PDB file of C-alpha atoms in Angstrom:
ATOM      1  CA  UNK A   3     -36.926   1.105  -1.974  1.00 87.00           C
ATOM      2  CA  UNK A   4     -33.365   0.569  -4.036  1.00 89.00           C
ATOM      3  CA  UNK A   5     -33.787  -3.260  -1.217  1.00 92.00           C
ATOM      4  CA  UNK A   6     -33.652  -6.249  -3.369  1.00 93.00           C
ATOM      5  CA  UNK A   7     -35.486  -9.451  -1.958  1.00 94.00           C
ATOM      6  CA  UNK A   8     -34.831 -12.963  -3.653  1.00 96.00           C
ATOM      7  CA  UNK A   9     -37.352 -15.999  -2.181  1.00 95.00           C
ATOM      8  CA  UNK A  10     -37.497 -19.288  -4.044  1.00 97.00           C
ATOM      9  CA  UNK A  11     -41.141 -20.839  -4.393  1.00 97.00           C
ATOM     10  CA  UNK A  12     -42.241 -22.802  -2.182  1.00 96.00           C
ATOM     11  CA  UNK A  13     -41.570 -26.455  -1.427  1.00 97.00           C
ATOM     12  CA  UNK A  14     -38.615 -25.719  -4.525  1.00 97.00           C
ATOM     13  CA  UNK A  15     -34.885 -26.265  -2.735  1.00 94.00           C
ATOM     14  CA  UNK A  16     -31.987 -23.595  -1.804  1.00 92.00           C
ATOM     15  CA  UNK A  17     -30.259 -22.006  -3.843  1.00 92.00           C
ATOM     16  CA  UNK A  18     -26.491 -19.131  -3.739  1.00 91.00           C
ATOM     17  CA  UNK A  19     -27.399 -15.974  -5.273  1.00 94.00           C
ATOM     18  CA  UNK A  20     -23.964 -13.360  -4.855  1.00 94.00           C
ATOM     19  CA  UNK A  21     -24.382 -10.538  -6.087  1.00 95.00           C
ATOM     20  CA  UNK A  22     -21.803  -8.245  -9.333  1.00 94.00           C
ATOM     21  CA  UNK A  23     -21.035  -4.602  -9.907  1.00 92.00           C
ATOM     22  CA  UNK A  24     -19.178  -4.183 -12.710  1.00 92.00           C
ATOM     23  CA  UNK A  25     -18.274  -1.096 -15.466  1.00 90.00           C
ATOM     24  CA  UNK A  26     -15.626  -0.165 -16.989  1.00 86.00           C
ATOM     25  CA  UNK A  27     -13.123  -2.472 -16.504  1.00 84.00           C
ATOM     26  CA  UNK A  28     -13.889  -2.531 -13.270  1.00 87.00           C
ATOM     27  CA  UNK A  29     -15.594  -4.693 -11.217  1.00 89.00           C
ATOM     28  CA  UNK A  30     -16.420  -6.822  -7.668  1.00 92.00           C
ATOM     29  CA  UNK A  31     -18.344  -9.223  -6.942  1.00 93.00           C
ATOM     30  CA  UNK A  32     -19.822 -10.722  -2.823  1.00 95.00           C
ATOM     31  CA  UNK A  33     -21.579 -13.836  -2.025  1.00 93.00           C
ATOM     32  CA  UNK A  34     -25.396 -12.873  -0.676  1.00 96.00           C
ATOM     33  CA  UNK A  35     -25.764 -14.374   3.031  1.00 96.00           C
ATOM     34  CA  UNK A  36     -29.924 -16.039   3.383  1.00 95.00           C
ATOM     35  CA  UNK A  37     -32.095 -14.111   5.521  1.00 95.00           C
ATOM     36  CA  UNK A  38     -31.321 -16.664   8.704  1.00 94.00           C
ATOM     37  CA  UNK A  39     -27.395 -16.308   8.442  1.00 95.00           C
ATOM     38  CA  UNK A  40     -27.985 -11.890   9.185  1.00 97.00           C
ATOM     39  CA  UNK A  41     -27.917 -10.611  12.760  1.00 96.00           C
ATOM     40  CA  UNK A  42     -28.387  -7.765  14.637  1.00 96.00           C
ATOM     41  CA  UNK A  43     -24.556  -6.256  15.429  1.00 97.00           C
ATOM     42  CA  UNK A  44     -21.416  -5.826  11.895  1.00 98.00           C
ATOM     43  CA  UNK A  45     -18.072  -4.291  12.834  1.00 98.00           C
ATOM     44  CA  UNK A  46     -17.091  -2.664   9.387  1.00 98.00           C
ATOM     45  CA  UNK A  47     -14.509  -4.215   7.230  1.00 98.00           C
ATOM     46  CA  UNK A  48     -13.135  -1.272   4.548  1.00 97.00           C
ATOM     47  CA  UNK A  49      -9.544  -0.810   3.997  1.00 96.00           C
ATOM     48  CA  UNK A  50      -6.919   2.664   4.024  1.00 94.00           C
ATOM     49  CA  UNK A  51      -8.657   5.054   1.643  1.00 91.00           C
ATOM     50  CA  UNK A  52      -5.658   7.556  -0.735  1.00 85.00           C
ATOM     51  CA  UNK A  53      -6.142   9.282  -4.068  1.00 74.00           C
ATOM     52  CA  UNK A  54      -7.431  13.211  -4.479  1.00 67.00           C
ATOM     53  CA  UNK A  55     -11.078  13.010  -2.696  1.00 59.00           C
ATOM     54  CA  UNK A  56     -11.219  16.629  -5.097  1.00 59.00           C
ATOM     55  CA  UNK A  57     -11.037  13.769  -8.408  1.00 61.00           C
ATOM     56  CA  UNK A  58     -13.854  11.910  -6.356  1.00 62.00           C
ATOM     57  CA  UNK A  59     -11.170   9.119  -6.436  1.00 69.00           C
ATOM     58  CA  UNK A  60     -13.112   7.719  -3.528  1.00 86.00           C
ATOM     59  CA  UNK A  61     -13.711   7.092   0.097  1.00 92.00           C
ATOM     60  CA  UNK A  62     -15.077   4.243   2.426  1.00 95.00           C
ATOM     61  CA  UNK A  63     -18.660   3.753   2.641  1.00 96.00           C
ATOM     62  CA  UNK A  64     -21.127   1.352   4.666  1.00 97.00           C
ATOM     63  CA  UNK A  65     -24.836   0.320   3.738  1.00 97.00           C
ATOM     64  CA  UNK A  66     -27.615  -0.961   5.431  1.00 97.00           C
ATOM     65  CA  UNK A  67     -30.236  -2.986   4.010  1.00 97.00           C
ATOM     66  CA  UNK A  68     -33.509  -2.882   6.074  1.00 96.00           C
ATOM     67  CA  UNK A  69     -35.190  -7.161   5.969  1.00 95.00           C
ATOM     68  CA  UNK A  70     -38.298  -6.403   8.920  1.00 94.00           C
ATOM     69  CA  UNK A  71     -40.221  -2.983   9.273  1.00 94.00           C
ATOM     70  CA  UNK A  72     -40.292  -0.426  12.098  1.00 94.00           C
ATOM     71  CA  UNK A  73     -36.569  -1.603  12.520  1.00 95.00           C
ATOM     72  CA  UNK A  74     -34.235   1.610  14.150  1.00 96.00           C
ATOM     73  CA  UNK A  75     -30.159   0.995  13.793  1.00 96.00           C
ATOM     74  CA  UNK A  76     -27.146   2.499  15.861  1.00 97.00           C
ATOM     75  CA  UNK A  77     -24.573   2.842  13.643  1.00 97.00           C
ATOM     76  CA  UNK A  78     -21.487   4.115  15.790  1.00 95.00           C
ATOM     77  CA  UNK A  79     -19.652   6.739  13.660  1.00 91.00           C
ATOM     78  CA  UNK A  80     -16.172   9.234  14.771  1.00 85.00           C
ATOM     79  CA  UNK A  81     -18.758  12.121  15.323  1.00 85.00           C
ATOM     80  CA  UNK A  82     -20.767  10.689  17.461  1.00 90.00           C
ATOM     81  CA  UNK A  83     -23.913   8.070  17.511  1.00 93.00           C
ATOM     82  CA  UNK A  84     -25.914   7.809  14.616  1.00 93.00           C
ATOM     83  CA  UNK A  85     -29.533   7.003  14.183  1.00 95.00           C
ATOM     84  CA  UNK A  86     -31.120   5.116  11.527  1.00 95.00           C
ATOM     85  CA  UNK A  87     -34.856   4.432  11.292  1.00 95.00           C
ATOM     86  CA  UNK A  88     -36.313   1.836   8.216  1.00 95.00           C
ATOM     87  CA  UNK A  89     -40.605   2.180   7.788  1.00 95.00           C
ATOM     88  CA  UNK A  90     -39.770  -1.083   5.595  1.00 95.00           C
ATOM     89  CA  UNK A  91     -38.473  -3.589   4.559  1.00 95.00           C
ATOM     90  CA  UNK A  92     -36.574  -2.828   1.921  1.00 95.00           C
ATOM     91  CA  UNK A  93     -35.212   0.147   2.534  1.00 97.00           C
ATOM     92  CA  UNK A  94     -31.734   1.077   1.986  1.00 97.00           C
ATOM     93  CA  UNK A  95     -29.265   4.024   4.197  1.00 97.00           C
ATOM     94  CA  UNK A  96     -25.444   4.763   2.741  1.00 96.00           C
ATOM     95  CA  UNK A  97     -23.415   5.913   5.921  1.00 95.00           C
ATOM     96  CA  UNK A  98     -20.441   7.484   3.067  1.00 93.00           C
ATOM     97  CA  UNK A  99     -17.878   9.983   5.780  1.00 91.00           C
ATOM     98  CA  UNK A 100     -17.896  13.548   4.609  1.00 84.00           C
ATOM     99  CA  UNK A 101     -13.164  12.218   4.724  1.00 87.00           C
ATOM    100  CA  UNK A 102     -11.424   9.413   3.753  1.00 90.00           C
ATOM    101  CA  UNK A 103     -11.646   7.523   7.087  1.00 93.00           C
ATOM    102  CA  UNK A 104     -11.809   4.170   6.933  1.00 95.00           C
ATOM    103  CA  UNK A 105     -14.429   2.632   8.130  1.00 97.00           C
ATOM    104  CA  UNK A 106     -12.987  -0.664   9.421  1.00 97.00           C
ATOM    105  CA  UNK A 107     -13.635  -0.970  12.711  1.00 97.00           C
ATOM    106  CA  UNK A 108     -16.486   0.645  12.885  1.00 97.00           C
ATOM    107  CA  UNK A 109     -19.791  -1.349  15.056  1.00 97.00           C
ATOM    108  CA  UNK A 110     -23.318  -1.423  13.240  1.00 97.00           C
ATOM    109  CA  UNK A 111     -25.870  -2.118  15.937  1.00 97.00           C
ATOM    110  CA  UNK A 112     -30.696  -2.398  16.477  1.00 96.00           C
ATOM    111  CA  UNK A 113     -31.129  -0.001  18.371  1.00 95.00           C
ATOM    112  CA  UNK A 114     -32.380  -1.619  22.037  1.00 91.00           C
ATOM    113  CA  UNK A 115     -35.658   0.655  22.123  1.00 88.00           C
ATOM    114  CA  UNK A 116     -35.850  -0.454  18.248  1.00 86.00           C
ATOM    115  CA  UNK A 117     -38.866  -2.518  18.673  1.00 86.00           C
ATOM    116  CA  UNK A 118     -39.850  -6.935  19.472  1.00 89.00           C
ATOM    117  CA  UNK A 119     -35.383  -5.549  18.754  1.00 89.00           C
ATOM    118  CA  UNK A 120     -34.866  -9.258  20.070  1.00 89.00           C
ATOM    119  CA  UNK A 121     -35.726 -10.356  17.208  1.00 90.00           C
ATOM    120  CA  UNK A 122     -34.802  -7.907  14.180  1.00 93.00           C
ATOM    121  CA  UNK A 123     -32.714  -8.933  11.110  1.00 95.00           C
ATOM    122  CA  UNK A 124     -30.761  -6.815   9.354  1.00 97.00           C
ATOM    123  CA  UNK A 125     -27.353  -6.692   6.238  1.00 98.00           C
ATOM    124  CA  UNK A 126     -24.364  -4.586   6.130  1.00 98.00           C
ATOM    125  CA  UNK A 127     -21.965  -3.665   2.960  1.00 98.00           C
ATOM    126  CA  UNK A 128     -18.679  -1.985   2.854  1.00 98.00           C
ATOM    127  CA  UNK A 129     -15.883  -1.508   1.309  1.00 97.00           C
ATOM    128  CA  UNK A 130     -14.338   1.216  -0.624  1.00 95.00           C
ATOM    129  CA  UNK A 131     -15.839   2.822  -3.668  1.00 92.00           C
ATOM    130  CA  UNK A 132     -12.551   3.133  -5.633  1.00 90.00           C
ATOM    131  CA  UNK A 133      -9.191   2.239  -4.284  1.00 91.00           C
ATOM    132  CA  UNK A 134      -5.995   1.219  -5.232  1.00 89.00           C
ATOM    133  CA  UNK A 135      -3.871  -0.974  -2.942  1.00 91.00           C
ATOM    134  CA  UNK A 136       0.351  -1.507  -2.333  1.00 84.00           C
ATOM    135  CA  UNK A 137       3.487   1.312  -3.054  1.00 72.00           C
ATOM    136  CA  UNK A 138       1.799   2.125  -6.056  1.00 61.00           C
ATOM    137  CA  UNK A 139       0.861   6.331  -7.095  1.00 62.00           C
ATOM    138  CA  UNK A 140      -2.490   6.009  -5.711  1.00 60.00           C
ATOM    139  CA  UNK A 141      -3.198   8.471  -9.275  1.00 58.00           C
ATOM    140  CA  UNK A 142      -1.862   6.205 -11.557  1.00 60.00           C
ATOM    141  CA  UNK A 143      -2.266   2.611 -10.404  1.00 75.00           C
ATOM    142  CA  UNK A 144      -4.827  -0.066 -10.891  1.00 82.00           C
ATOM    143  CA  UNK A 145      -8.101   1.021  -8.665  1.00 85.00           C
ATOM    144  CA  UNK A 146     -10.882  -1.205  -8.072  1.00 90.00           C
ATOM    145  CA  UNK A 147     -14.321  -0.471  -5.523  1.00 93.00           C
ATOM    146  CA  UNK A 148     -14.165  -3.330  -2.674  1.00 96.00           C
ATOM    147  CA  UNK A 149     -17.487  -4.612  -1.886  1.00 97.00           C
ATOM    148  CA  UNK A 150     -18.824  -7.269   0.067  1.00 97.00           C
ATOM    149  CA  UNK A 151     -21.600  -8.706   2.486  1.00 98.00           C
ATOM    150  CA  UNK A 152     -20.713  -8.350   5.943  1.00 98.00           C
ATOM    151  CA  UNK A 153     -20.360 -11.896   8.220  1.00 97.00           C
ATOM    152  CA  UNK A 154     -22.609 -11.142  12.585  1.00 97.00           C
ATOM    153  CA  UNK A 155     -20.618 -12.190  14.672  1.00 97.00           C
ATOM    154  CA  UNK A 156     -22.581 -14.395  15.483  1.00 95.00           C
ATOM    155  CA  UNK A 157     -20.998 -16.210  11.987  1.00 95.00           C
ATOM    156  CA  UNK A 158     -17.563 -15.261  13.221  1.00 97.00           C
ATOM    157  CA  UNK A 159     -15.036 -18.043  13.987  1.00 97.00           C
ATOM    158  CA  UNK A 160     -11.285 -18.833  16.260  1.00 98.00           C
ATOM    159  CA  UNK A 161      -9.646 -20.435  13.306  1.00 98.00           C
ATOM    160  CA  UNK A 162      -9.174 -19.700   9.436  1.00 98.00           C
ATOM    161  CA  UNK A 163      -7.030 -20.871   7.087  1.00 96.00           C
ATOM    162  CA  UNK A 164      -5.859 -18.628   4.579  1.00 96.00           C
ATOM    163  CA  UNK A 165      -4.953 -19.953   0.575  1.00 95.00           C
ATOM    164  CA  UNK A 166      -3.038 -17.789  -1.763  1.00 94.00           C
ATOM    165  CA  UNK A 167      -4.266 -15.939  -4.645  1.00 91.00           C
ATOM    166  CA  UNK A 168      -2.897 -17.329  -8.144  1.00 88.00           C
ATOM    167  CA  UNK A 169       0.270 -15.637  -8.377  1.00 89.00           C
ATOM    168  CA  UNK A 170      -0.782 -12.711  -6.653  1.00 90.00           C
ATOM    169  CA  UNK A 171       0.641 -10.255  -2.977  1.00 92.00           C
ATOM    170  CA  UNK A 172      -2.356 -10.391  -0.557  1.00 95.00           C
ATOM    171  CA  UNK A 173      -2.330  -8.977   2.571  1.00 96.00           C
ATOM    172  CA  UNK A 174      -4.414  -9.462   5.693  1.00 97.00           C
ATOM    173  CA  UNK A 175      -6.988  -7.376   8.291  1.00 98.00           C
ATOM    174  CA  UNK A 176      -7.865  -9.491  11.279  1.00 98.00           C
ATOM    175  CA  UNK A 177     -10.414  -7.280  13.672  1.00 98.00           C
ATOM    176  CA  UNK A 178     -11.462  -8.098  17.267  1.00 98.00           C
ATOM    177  CA  UNK A 179     -15.328  -8.419  18.674  1.00 97.00           C
ATOM    178  CA  UNK A 180     -13.903  -8.332  21.776  1.00 97.00           C
ATOM    179  CA  UNK A 181     -10.908  -6.665  24.518  1.00 98.00           C
ATOM    180  CA  UNK A 182      -7.901  -8.592  24.513  1.00 98.00           C
ATOM    181  CA  UNK A 183      -8.447 -10.782  21.716  1.00 98.00           C
ATOM    182  CA  UNK A 184      -5.207 -12.593  22.191  1.00 98.00           C
ATOM    183  CA  UNK A 185      -4.173 -13.979  18.348  1.00 98.00           C
ATOM    184  CA  UNK A 186      -1.961 -16.067  16.827  1.00 97.00           C
ATOM    185  CA  UNK A 187      -0.350 -14.813  13.203  1.00 94.00           C
ATOM    186  CA  UNK A 188       2.933 -15.749  11.595  1.00 90.00           C
ATOM    187  CA  UNK A 189       4.830 -16.886  13.910  1.00 90.00           C
ATOM    188  CA  UNK A 190       3.558 -13.895  16.436  1.00 92.00           C
ATOM    189  CA  UNK A 191       1.431 -13.552  18.537  1.00 95.00           C
ATOM    190  CA  UNK A 192      -0.586  -9.984  19.415  1.00 96.00           C
ATOM    191  CA  UNK A 193      -3.604  -8.288  21.299  1.00 97.00           C
ATOM    192  CA  UNK A 194      -6.634  -6.662  20.014  1.00 98.00           C
ATOM    193  CA  UNK A 195      -9.729  -5.136  22.098  1.00 97.00           C
ATOM    194  CA  UNK A 196     -13.216  -4.107  20.550  1.00 96.00           C
ATOM    195  CA  UNK A 197     -13.319  -2.733  16.924  1.00 96.00           C
ATOM    196  CA  UNK A 198      -9.311  -2.837  16.546  1.00 97.00           C
ATOM    197  CA  UNK A 199      -8.051  -4.776  13.542  1.00 97.00           C
ATOM    198  CA  UNK A 200      -4.150  -5.744  12.579  1.00 97.00           C
ATOM    199  CA  UNK A 201      -3.122  -5.207   8.695  1.00 96.00           C
ATOM    200  CA  UNK A 202      -0.192  -7.381   8.029  1.00 95.00           C
ATOM    201  CA  UNK A 203       2.850  -5.126   7.565  1.00 92.00           C
ATOM    202  CA  UNK A 204       4.006  -6.632   4.252  1.00 91.00           C
ATOM    203  CA  UNK A 205       2.388  -9.049   0.948  1.00 92.00           C
ATOM    204  CA  UNK A 206       1.898 -12.724   1.739  1.00 94.00           C
ATOM    205  CA  UNK A 207       1.925 -15.476  -0.836  1.00 92.00           C
ATOM    206  CA  UNK A 208       2.130 -18.999   1.172  1.00 93.00           C
ATOM    207  CA  UNK A 209      -0.931 -19.998   3.100  1.00 95.00           C
ATOM    208  CA  UNK A 210      -1.105 -19.968   6.579  1.00 95.00           C
ATOM    209  CA  UNK A 211      -3.227 -20.186   9.489  1.00 97.00           C
ATOM    210  CA  UNK A 212      -4.743 -17.423  11.833  1.00 98.00           C
ATOM    211  CA  UNK A 213      -5.982 -18.780  15.230  1.00 98.00           C
ATOM    212  CA  UNK A 214      -8.021 -16.804  18.191  1.00 98.00           C
ATOM    213  CA  UNK A 215      -8.472 -16.582  21.663  1.00 97.00           C
ATOM    214  CA  UNK A 216     -11.362 -15.190  20.730  1.00 98.00           C
ATOM    215  CA  UNK A 217     -14.045 -14.691  17.700  1.00 98.00           C
ATOM    216  CA  UNK A 218     -12.472 -12.865  15.142  1.00 98.00           C
ATOM    217  CA  UNK A 219     -13.137 -11.075  11.129  1.00 98.00           C
ATOM    218  CA  UNK A 220     -10.394 -11.982   8.907  1.00 98.00           C
ATOM    219  CA  UNK A 221     -10.325  -9.748   4.929  1.00 98.00           C
ATOM    220  CA  UNK A 222      -7.838 -11.449   2.116  1.00 97.00           C
ATOM    221  CA  UNK A 223      -7.044  -7.943  -0.302  1.00 96.00           C
ATOM    222  CA  UNK A 224      -5.627  -8.698  -3.617  1.00 92.00           C
ATOM    223  CA  UNK A 225      -3.019  -5.186  -3.937  1.00 91.00           C
ATOM    224  CA  UNK A 226      -3.253  -3.573  -7.618  1.00 88.00           C
ATOM    225  CA  UNK A 227      -1.715  -4.229 -10.927  1.00 83.00           C
ATOM    226  CA  UNK A 228       1.871  -2.787 -10.351  1.00 79.00           C
ATOM    227  CA  UNK A 229       2.372  -4.482  -6.310  1.00 82.00           C
ATOM    228  CA  UNK A 230       0.597  -7.884  -6.883  1.00 84.00           C
ATOM    229  CA  UNK A 231       3.004 -10.463  -9.472  1.00 84.00           C
ATOM    230  CA  UNK A 232       4.645 -13.058  -6.340  1.00 84.00           C
ATOM    231  CA  UNK A 233       6.771 -14.356  -8.792  1.00 83.00           C
ATOM    232  CA  UNK A 234       7.752 -11.106  -9.977  1.00 78.00           C
ATOM    233  CA  UNK A 235       6.033 -11.081 -13.637  1.00 78.00           C
ATOM    234  CA  UNK A 236       4.265  -8.841 -15.696  1.00 75.00           C
ATOM    235  CA  UNK A 237       0.162  -9.711 -14.606  1.00 77.00           C
ATOM    236  CA  UNK A 238      -3.125  -9.020 -15.114  1.00 79.00           C
ATOM    237  CA  UNK A 239      -4.754  -7.401 -10.986  1.00 83.00           C
ATOM    238  CA  UNK A 240      -7.570  -5.173  -9.117  1.00 87.00           C
ATOM    239  CA  UNK A 241      -7.143  -4.345  -6.522  1.00 91.00           C
ATOM    240  CA  UNK A 242      -9.950  -6.907  -3.565  1.00 93.00           C
ATOM    241  CA  UNK A 243     -11.779  -7.504  -1.087  1.00 96.00           C
ATOM    242  CA  UNK A 244     -12.714 -11.386   0.102  1.00 95.00           C
ATOM    243  CA  UNK A 245     -14.467 -11.519   3.539  1.00 96.00           C
ATOM    244  CA  UNK A 246     -13.368 -15.691   4.392  1.00 96.00           C
ATOM    245  CA  UNK A 247     -15.353 -17.902   6.267  1.00 94.00           C
ATOM    246  CA  UNK A 248     -13.961 -19.544   9.852  1.00 96.00           C
ATOM    247  CA  UNK A 249     -13.326 -23.094   9.806  1.00 95.00           C
ATOM    248  CA  UNK A 250     -15.627 -23.824  12.668  1.00 93.00           C
ATOM    249  CA  UNK A 251     -17.724 -23.786   9.165  1.00 89.00           C
ATOM    250  CA  UNK A 252     -16.256 -24.856   6.799  1.00 85.00           C
ATOM    251  CA  UNK A 253     -18.736 -27.221   4.051  1.00 84.00           C
ATOM    252  CA  UNK A 254     -17.922 -30.011   1.882  1.00 88.00           C
ATOM    253  CA  UNK A 255     -19.823 -28.121  -1.021  1.00 87.00           C
ATOM    254  CA  UNK A 256     -20.262 -24.541  -2.429  1.00 84.00           C
ATOM    255  CA  UNK A 257     -21.652 -23.516  -5.366  1.00 84.00           C
ATOM    256  CA  UNK A 258     -19.692 -20.614  -7.087  1.00 84.00           C
ATOM    257  CA  UNK A 259     -20.294 -17.581  -9.188  1.00 84.00           C
ATOM    258  CA  UNK A 260     -17.693 -17.062 -11.684  1.00 89.00           C
ATOM    259  CA  UNK A 261     -18.036 -13.967 -14.686  1.00 89.00           C
ATOM    260  CA  UNK A 262     -16.162 -12.571 -17.393  1.00 89.00           C
ATOM    261  CA  UNK A 263     -16.848  -8.799 -16.406  1.00 88.00           C
ATOM    262  CA  UNK A 264     -15.121  -6.181 -16.024  1.00 84.00           C
ATOM    263  CA  UNK A 265     -11.876  -7.087 -18.681  1.00 85.00           C
ATOM    264  CA  UNK A 266     -11.936  -9.944 -16.963  1.00 86.00           C
ATOM    265  CA  UNK A 267      -9.507 -13.055 -19.322  1.00 85.00           C
ATOM    266  CA  UNK A 268      -8.325 -15.975 -15.884  1.00 85.00           C
ATOM    267  CA  UNK A 269     -10.323 -17.238 -13.872  1.00 87.00           C
ATOM    268  CA  UNK A 270      -8.964 -20.010 -10.929  1.00 87.00           C
ATOM    269  CA  UNK A 271      -9.680 -22.335  -8.050  1.00 87.00           C
ATOM    270  CA  UNK A 272      -7.482 -21.810  -5.184  1.00 82.00           C
TER     271      UNK A 272
END
């Protein structure tokens, strides 16, 4: 019973909704999708976990939110399929593996045995509880949670434009929905199968274009403070993950969220 339901009063205009978590110099935020944009299948996006798990450094996670009663979900984990039943809308289920495995590519979908399974929709969030990104010492470098609501494959596309963060390096992960997905990226071509992902082998700094012959999901990651600067100057930075929109779903106007919490001193738009 942890789900939060936001509903606009009948006859009033639409709203944009964001969720923001922050504490102790750590912060992460996600756009929240309207229920009509939710789907029946999702592919998790996370990042390789580091740090000493015995010290509570962090793990990958999935959080699933039911939007309708009597919803059955299947999580395809490495240990086998995990069936989850929701009795009421607003119920939340968290899957966190017993080790530091990377959950990227894990599939979550409606159980075909769910009542009225053709019409059921649900929401999924994924990320890391705490992670450092880069070549630094994971026990000393800046750490943050990763937290994003996942787009269903119906909202994926074949073409993505990537904009760099201001003065900062970044990494990308590209995830495939289907087998034999061919991706043109940064002057090269590679093939991914269902649930497989490609990670840029080194940090990037320039804007670039990604094109595939089948739908893909793309996430952009900022780096920990020591390794983040694109200008070799000392700067403030923390790990973060952003789910990118495909060019096919670009829009002409947007209402965005910006905050100074927690200890955020610079804000920008690219």
